[in-house]
CSV table of C-alpha atoms in Angstrom, one decimal:
chain,number,residue,atom,x,y,z
A,1,MET,CA,0.0,0.0,0.0
A,2,SER,CA,1.2,3.5,-0.6
A,3,VAL,CA,2.2,5.9,2.2
A,4,PRO,CA,-0.6,8.2,3.2
A,5,VAL,CA,0.1,12.0,2.7
A,6,CYS,CA,-0.9,14.8,5.0
A,7,VAL,CA,-0.4,18.3,4.0
A,8,ILE,CA,-0.1,21.0,6.7
A,9,VAL,CA,-0.6,24.6,5.5
A,10,GLY,CA,0.9,26.9,8.1
A,11,ALA,CA,3.5,24.8,9.5
A,12,GLY,CA,5.4,26.4,12.3
A,13,PRO,CA,6.4,25.9,16.0
A,14,GLY,CA,3.4,25.0,18.2
A,15,ASN,CA,0.4,23.4,16.5
A,16,GLY,CA,1.9,23.0,13.1
A,17,ALA,CA,4.9,21.1,14.5
A,18,ALA,CA,2.7,19.1,16.8
A,19,PHE,CA,0.5,18.0,14.0
A,20,ALA,CA,3.6,17.0,11.9
A,21,ARG,CA,4.9,14.8,14.7
A,22,GLN,CA,1.5,13.3,15.3
A,23,PHE,CA,1.1,12.2,11.6
A,24,SER,CA,4.7,11.3,11.1
A,25,ARG,CA,4.4,8.8,14.0
A,26,ALA,CA,1.4,7.3,12.3
A,27,GLY,CA,3.4,6.6,9.1
A,28,TYR,CA,2.4,9.5,7.0
A,29,HIS,CA,4.5,11.5,4.5
A,30,VAL,CA,3.9,14.9,5.9
A,31,ALA,CA,4.2,18.1,3.6
A,32,LEU,CA,4.9,21.1,5.6
A,33,LEU,CA,3.9,24.5,3.8
A,34,ALA,CA,4.9,28.0,5.1
A,35,ARG,CA,6.5,31.2,4.1
A,36,SER,CA,9.6,31.0,6.3
A,37,ARG,CA,12.2,28.5,4.8
A,38,ASP,CA,14.2,28.7,8.1
A,39,VAL,CA,11.2,27.6,10.1
A,40,LEU,CA,10.5,24.7,7.7
A,41,ASP,CA,14.1,23.5,7.4
A,42,ALA,CA,14.3,23.4,11.3
A,43,LEU,CA,11.1,21.2,11.5
A,44,VAL,CA,12.3,18.9,8.7
A,45,ALA,CA,15.5,18.4,10.6
A,46,GLU,CA,13.5,17.6,13.7
A,47,ILE,CA,10.7,15.5,12.5
A,48,ALA,CA,11.2,12.3,10.4
A,49,GLY,CA,9.0,11.8,7.3
A,50,THR,CA,8.4,15.5,6.7
A,51,HIS,CA,9.0,17.6,3.7
A,52,ALA,CA,9.3,21.4,3.2
A,53,TYR,CA,7.7,23.5,0.6
A,54,GLY,CA,7.8,27.2,0.6
A,55,TYR,CA,4.2,28.6,0.4
A,56,ASP,CA,2.1,31.8,0.6
A,57,ALA,CA,-1.4,30.7,1.6
A,58,ALA,CA,-3.0,33.7,-0.2
A,59,ASP,CA,-1.2,33.2,-3.5
A,60,PRO,CA,-3.3,31.2,-6.1
A,61,ASN,CA,-0.2,30.6,-8.2
A,62,ASP,CA,1.6,29.1,-5.1
A,63,ALA,CA,-1.5,26.9,-4.6
A,64,ALA,CA,-1.3,25.5,-8.1
A,65,CYS,CA,2.4,25.0,-8.3
A,66,VAL,CA,3.2,23.7,-4.7
A,67,PHE,CA,0.3,21.2,-4.7
A,68,ASP,CA,1.4,19.8,-8.1
A,69,GLU,CA,4.9,19.5,-6.6
A,70,ILE,CA,3.6,17.6,-3.6
A,71,ARG,CA,1.7,15.1,-5.9
A,72,ARG,CA,4.8,14.5,-7.9
A,73,ASP,CA,7.0,14.0,-4.7
A,74,LEU,CA,4.7,12.2,-2.4
A,75,GLY,CA,1.4,11.4,-4.0
A,76,PRO,CA,-2.0,12.7,-3.7
A,77,PRO,CA,-3.0,14.1,-0.3
A,78,GLN,CA,-5.4,12.0,1.9
A,79,THR,CA,-5.5,14.8,4.7
A,80,LEU,CA,-5.3,18.6,4.5
A,81,ILE,CA,-4.8,20.5,7.7
A,82,PHE,CA,-5.2,24.3,7.1
A,83,ASN,CA,-3.5,26.0,10.1
A,84,ALA,CA,-2.5,29.2,8.3
A,85,SER,CA,-3.6,32.3,10.1
A,86,THR,CA,-2.8,35.9,10.8
A,87,ARG,CA,-2.4,38.0,14.1
A,88,GLU,CA,-4.5,40.9,13.0
A,89,PHE,CA,-5.8,42.1,16.2
A,90,GLY,CA,-7.4,45.4,17.1
A,91,ASP,CA,-10.8,47.1,17.5
A,92,ILE,CA,-12.5,49.2,14.9
A,93,ASP,CA,-10.4,52.2,15.5
A,94,ALA,CA,-7.2,50.4,15.2
A,95,THR,CA,-8.1,48.2,12.2
A,96,THR,CA,-7.0,49.4,8.7
A,97,PRO,CA,-8.6,48.2,5.6
A,98,ASP,CA,-5.4,46.5,4.5
A,99,ALA,CA,-5.2,44.5,7.8
A,100,PHE,CA,-8.9,43.5,7.4
A,101,GLU,CA,-8.3,42.2,3.9
A,102,ARG,CA,-5.1,40.4,4.8
A,103,ALA,CA,-6.8,38.6,7.5
A,104,TRP,CA,-9.5,37.4,5.1
A,105,ARG,CA,-7.1,36.6,2.4
A,106,VAL,CA,-5.1,34.2,4.6
A,107,ASN,CA,-7.9,32.6,6.7
A,108,ALA,CA,-10.7,32.4,4.3
A,109,TYR,CA,-9.4,32.8,0.8
A,110,GLY,CA,-6.3,30.8,1.6
A,111,PHE,CA,-8.4,27.9,3.0
A,112,LEU,CA,-10.5,27.9,-0.2
A,113,LEU,CA,-7.3,27.8,-2.5
A,114,ALA,CA,-5.9,24.8,-0.4
A,115,ALA,CA,-9.2,23.0,-0.4
A,116,GLN,CA,-9.7,23.3,-4.2
A,117,GLN,CA,-6.3,21.7,-4.8
A,118,VAL,CA,-6.9,18.5,-2.7
A,119,ILE,CA,-10.6,18.0,-3.5
A,120,PRO,CA,-10.3,16.5,-7.0
A,121,ASP,CA,-7.9,13.8,-5.7
A,122,MET,CA,-10.0,13.0,-2.8
A,123,ARG,CA,-13.0,12.7,-5.1
A,124,ALA,CA,-11.1,10.2,-7.1
A,125,ALA,CA,-10.4,8.2,-4.1
A,126,GLY,CA,-13.8,8.5,-2.7
A,127,GLU,CA,-12.4,9.6,0.7
A,128,GLY,CA,-10.3,12.2,2.4
A,129,THR,CA,-10.1,14.7,5.4
A,130,ILE,CA,-10.0,18.5,5.2
A,131,LEU,CA,-9.5,20.1,8.7
A,132,ALA,CA,-9.4,23.9,9.2
A,133,ILE,CA,-8.0,25.1,12.6
A,134,GLY,CA,-10.1,27.9,13.9
A,135,ALA,CA,-10.6,29.9,17.1
A,136,THR,CA,-13.3,31.2,19.5
A,137,ALA,CA,-13.4,34.4,17.3
A,138,SER,CA,-15.2,32.4,14.6
A,139,LEU,CA,-18.2,32.3,16.8
A,140,LYS,CA,-18.1,35.7,18.5
A,141,GLY,CA,-16.8,39.0,17.3
A,142,ALA,CA,-15.0,40.4,20.3
A,143,ALA,CA,-14.4,44.1,20.2
A,144,ASP,CA,-10.5,43.9,19.7
A,145,PHE,CA,-10.9,41.1,16.9
A,146,VAL,CA,-12.4,43.1,14.1
A,147,ALA,CA,-10.3,41.6,11.3
A,148,PHE,CA,-9.4,38.3,12.9
A,149,GLY,CA,-12.8,37.5,14.1
A,150,SER,CA,-14.5,38.3,10.6
A,151,ALA,CA,-11.9,36.3,8.8
A,152,LYS,CA,-12.3,33.3,11.2
A,153,ALA,CA,-16.1,33.5,10.9
A,154,ALA,CA,-15.8,33.4,7.1
A,155,GLN,CA,-13.4,30.5,7.4
A,156,ARG,CA,-15.9,28.6,9.6
A,157,SER,CA,-18.8,29.2,7.1
A,158,LEU,CA,-16.7,28.1,4.3
A,159,ALA,CA,-16.0,24.9,6.2
A,160,GLN,CA,-19.6,24.3,6.7
A,161,SER,CA,-20.4,24.8,3.0
A,162,LEU,CA,-17.7,22.3,2.1
A,163,ALA,CA,-18.9,19.7,4.7
A,164,ARG,CA,-22.4,19.7,3.4
A,165,LYS,CA,-21.3,19.4,-0.2
A,166,LEU,CA,-18.4,16.9,0.3
A,167,GLY,CA,-19.6,14.7,3.0
A,168,PRO,CA,-22.0,12.7,0.9
A,169,GLU,CA,-19.0,12.2,-1.5
A,170,GLY,CA,-17.0,10.6,1.3
A,171,ILE,CA,-14.9,13.6,2.2
A,172,HIS,CA,-14.7,14.5,5.9
A,173,VAL,CA,-14.6,18.3,6.5
A,174,ALA,CA,-14.2,19.4,10.1
A,175,TYR,CA,-13.6,22.7,11.9
A,176,VAL,CA,-11.6,22.7,15.1
A,177,ILE,CA,-12.2,25.7,17.6
A,178,ILE,CA,-9.3,26.2,19.8
A,179,ASP,CA,-10.7,28.2,22.8
A,180,ALA,CA,-7.5,28.8,24.5
A,181,MET,CA,-4.0,30.1,24.6
A,182,VAL,CA,-1.7,27.6,23.0
A,183,ASP,CA,1.4,26.8,25.0
A,184,MET,CA,4.2,28.6,23.1
A,185,PRO,CA,6.8,31.1,24.1
A,186,VAL,CA,4.8,34.0,22.5
A,187,SER,CA,1.7,33.1,24.4
A,188,ARG,CA,3.6,32.6,27.6
A,189,ALA,CA,5.1,36.1,27.2
A,190,MET,CA,1.7,37.7,26.6
A,191,ALA,CA,0.3,36.1,29.8
A,192,PRO,CA,3.2,35.7,32.1
A,193,ASP,CA,1.2,35.6,35.4
A,194,ALA,CA,-1.1,32.7,34.0
A,195,PRO,CA,-0.6,29.2,35.4
A,196,GLY,CA,0.6,26.4,33.1
A,197,SER,CA,-3.0,24.8,33.3
A,198,ALA,CA,-4.4,27.9,31.4
A,199,PHE,CA,-2.6,26.8,28.2
A,200,ALA,CA,-3.5,24.1,25.7
A,201,ASP,CA,-0.6,21.8,24.9
A,202,PRO,CA,0.0,21.6,21.1
A,203,ASP,CA,0.6,17.8,21.4
A,204,ASP,CA,-2.8,17.3,23.0
A,205,ILE,CA,-4.4,19.5,20.4
A,206,ALA,CA,-2.8,17.3,17.7
A,207,GLU,CA,-4.1,14.1,19.2
A,208,SER,CA,-7.6,15.3,18.9
A,209,VAL,CA,-7.0,16.6,15.3
A,210,PHE,CA,-5.6,13.2,14.4
A,211,PHE,CA,-8.6,11.6,16.0
A,212,LEU,CA,-10.8,13.6,13.5
A,213,ALA,CA,-8.7,12.5,10.5
A,214,ARG,CA,-9.3,8.8,11.4
A,215,GLN,CA,-13.0,9.0,12.3
A,216,PRO,CA,-15.3,6.3,10.9
A,217,ARG,CA,-17.6,7.8,8.4
A,218,SER,CA,-20.8,6.6,10.3
A,219,ALA,CA,-20.1,9.0,13.1
A,220,TRP,CA,-18.3,12.1,11.7
A,221,THR,CA,-17.7,15.3,13.8
A,222,PHE,CA,-18.0,18.7,12.1
A,223,GLU,CA,-17.2,21.0,14.8
A,224,LEU,CA,-14.7,20.2,17.7
A,225,ASP,CA,-13.9,22.9,20.3
A,226,LEU,CA,-11.0,22.3,22.6
A,227,ARG,CA,-9.9,24.1,25.7
A,228,PRO,CA,-8.1,23.6,28.9
A,229,PHE,CA,-10.1,22.1,31.8
A,230,GLN,CA,-10.0,25.5,33.7
A,231,GLU,CA,-11.0,27.6,30.7
A,232,PRO,CA,-14.3,29.6,31.4
A,233,TRP,CA,-16.8,29.5,28.5
């Protein structure tokens, strides 16, 4: 049997690296896509079975070229994890039109581009999994998340449309809402007084994401929200 292929768009430290470790341990070829070649090279050196591809999630030319390269190098993807995002935070007074558009282009438009690249192969196979990594902002527009919240809400709505269209064709589309600060140095620096139990461990998040990718089709999940046990909600 051929080795299954998982594509991670938005590979980096934290969740992206954890997803790569999880799928690599399960015997997948893992394609890591991101703009930073230095980050990609570090991950490939650390995680067996991973392959680096420079990628701009909002560039349709990159989408066509890079996914063609992945198919040639590794084979057709069975799993797509869209983890690319932006950090366009701010209220209406601090949000520029450029920032608003940039958040949408990465989170929603970028998800569309990547999904369109893997759907034909998944249709041919009669199966596949498309997972988008979202946030609480997809459900509620907080005052300081004008661009980010709008973009994540659009991404979630797109995932719902894909799930309703593709589910009957055997393709599982799911949306993961991370209602937490992910345990990374940048998050710890933003909340230096928070206890360790306030953060979500990327490896634990990855375990739940891997579960979604392997769910039997008689009991699929569309939306999975993850948070530390102490998180108020």
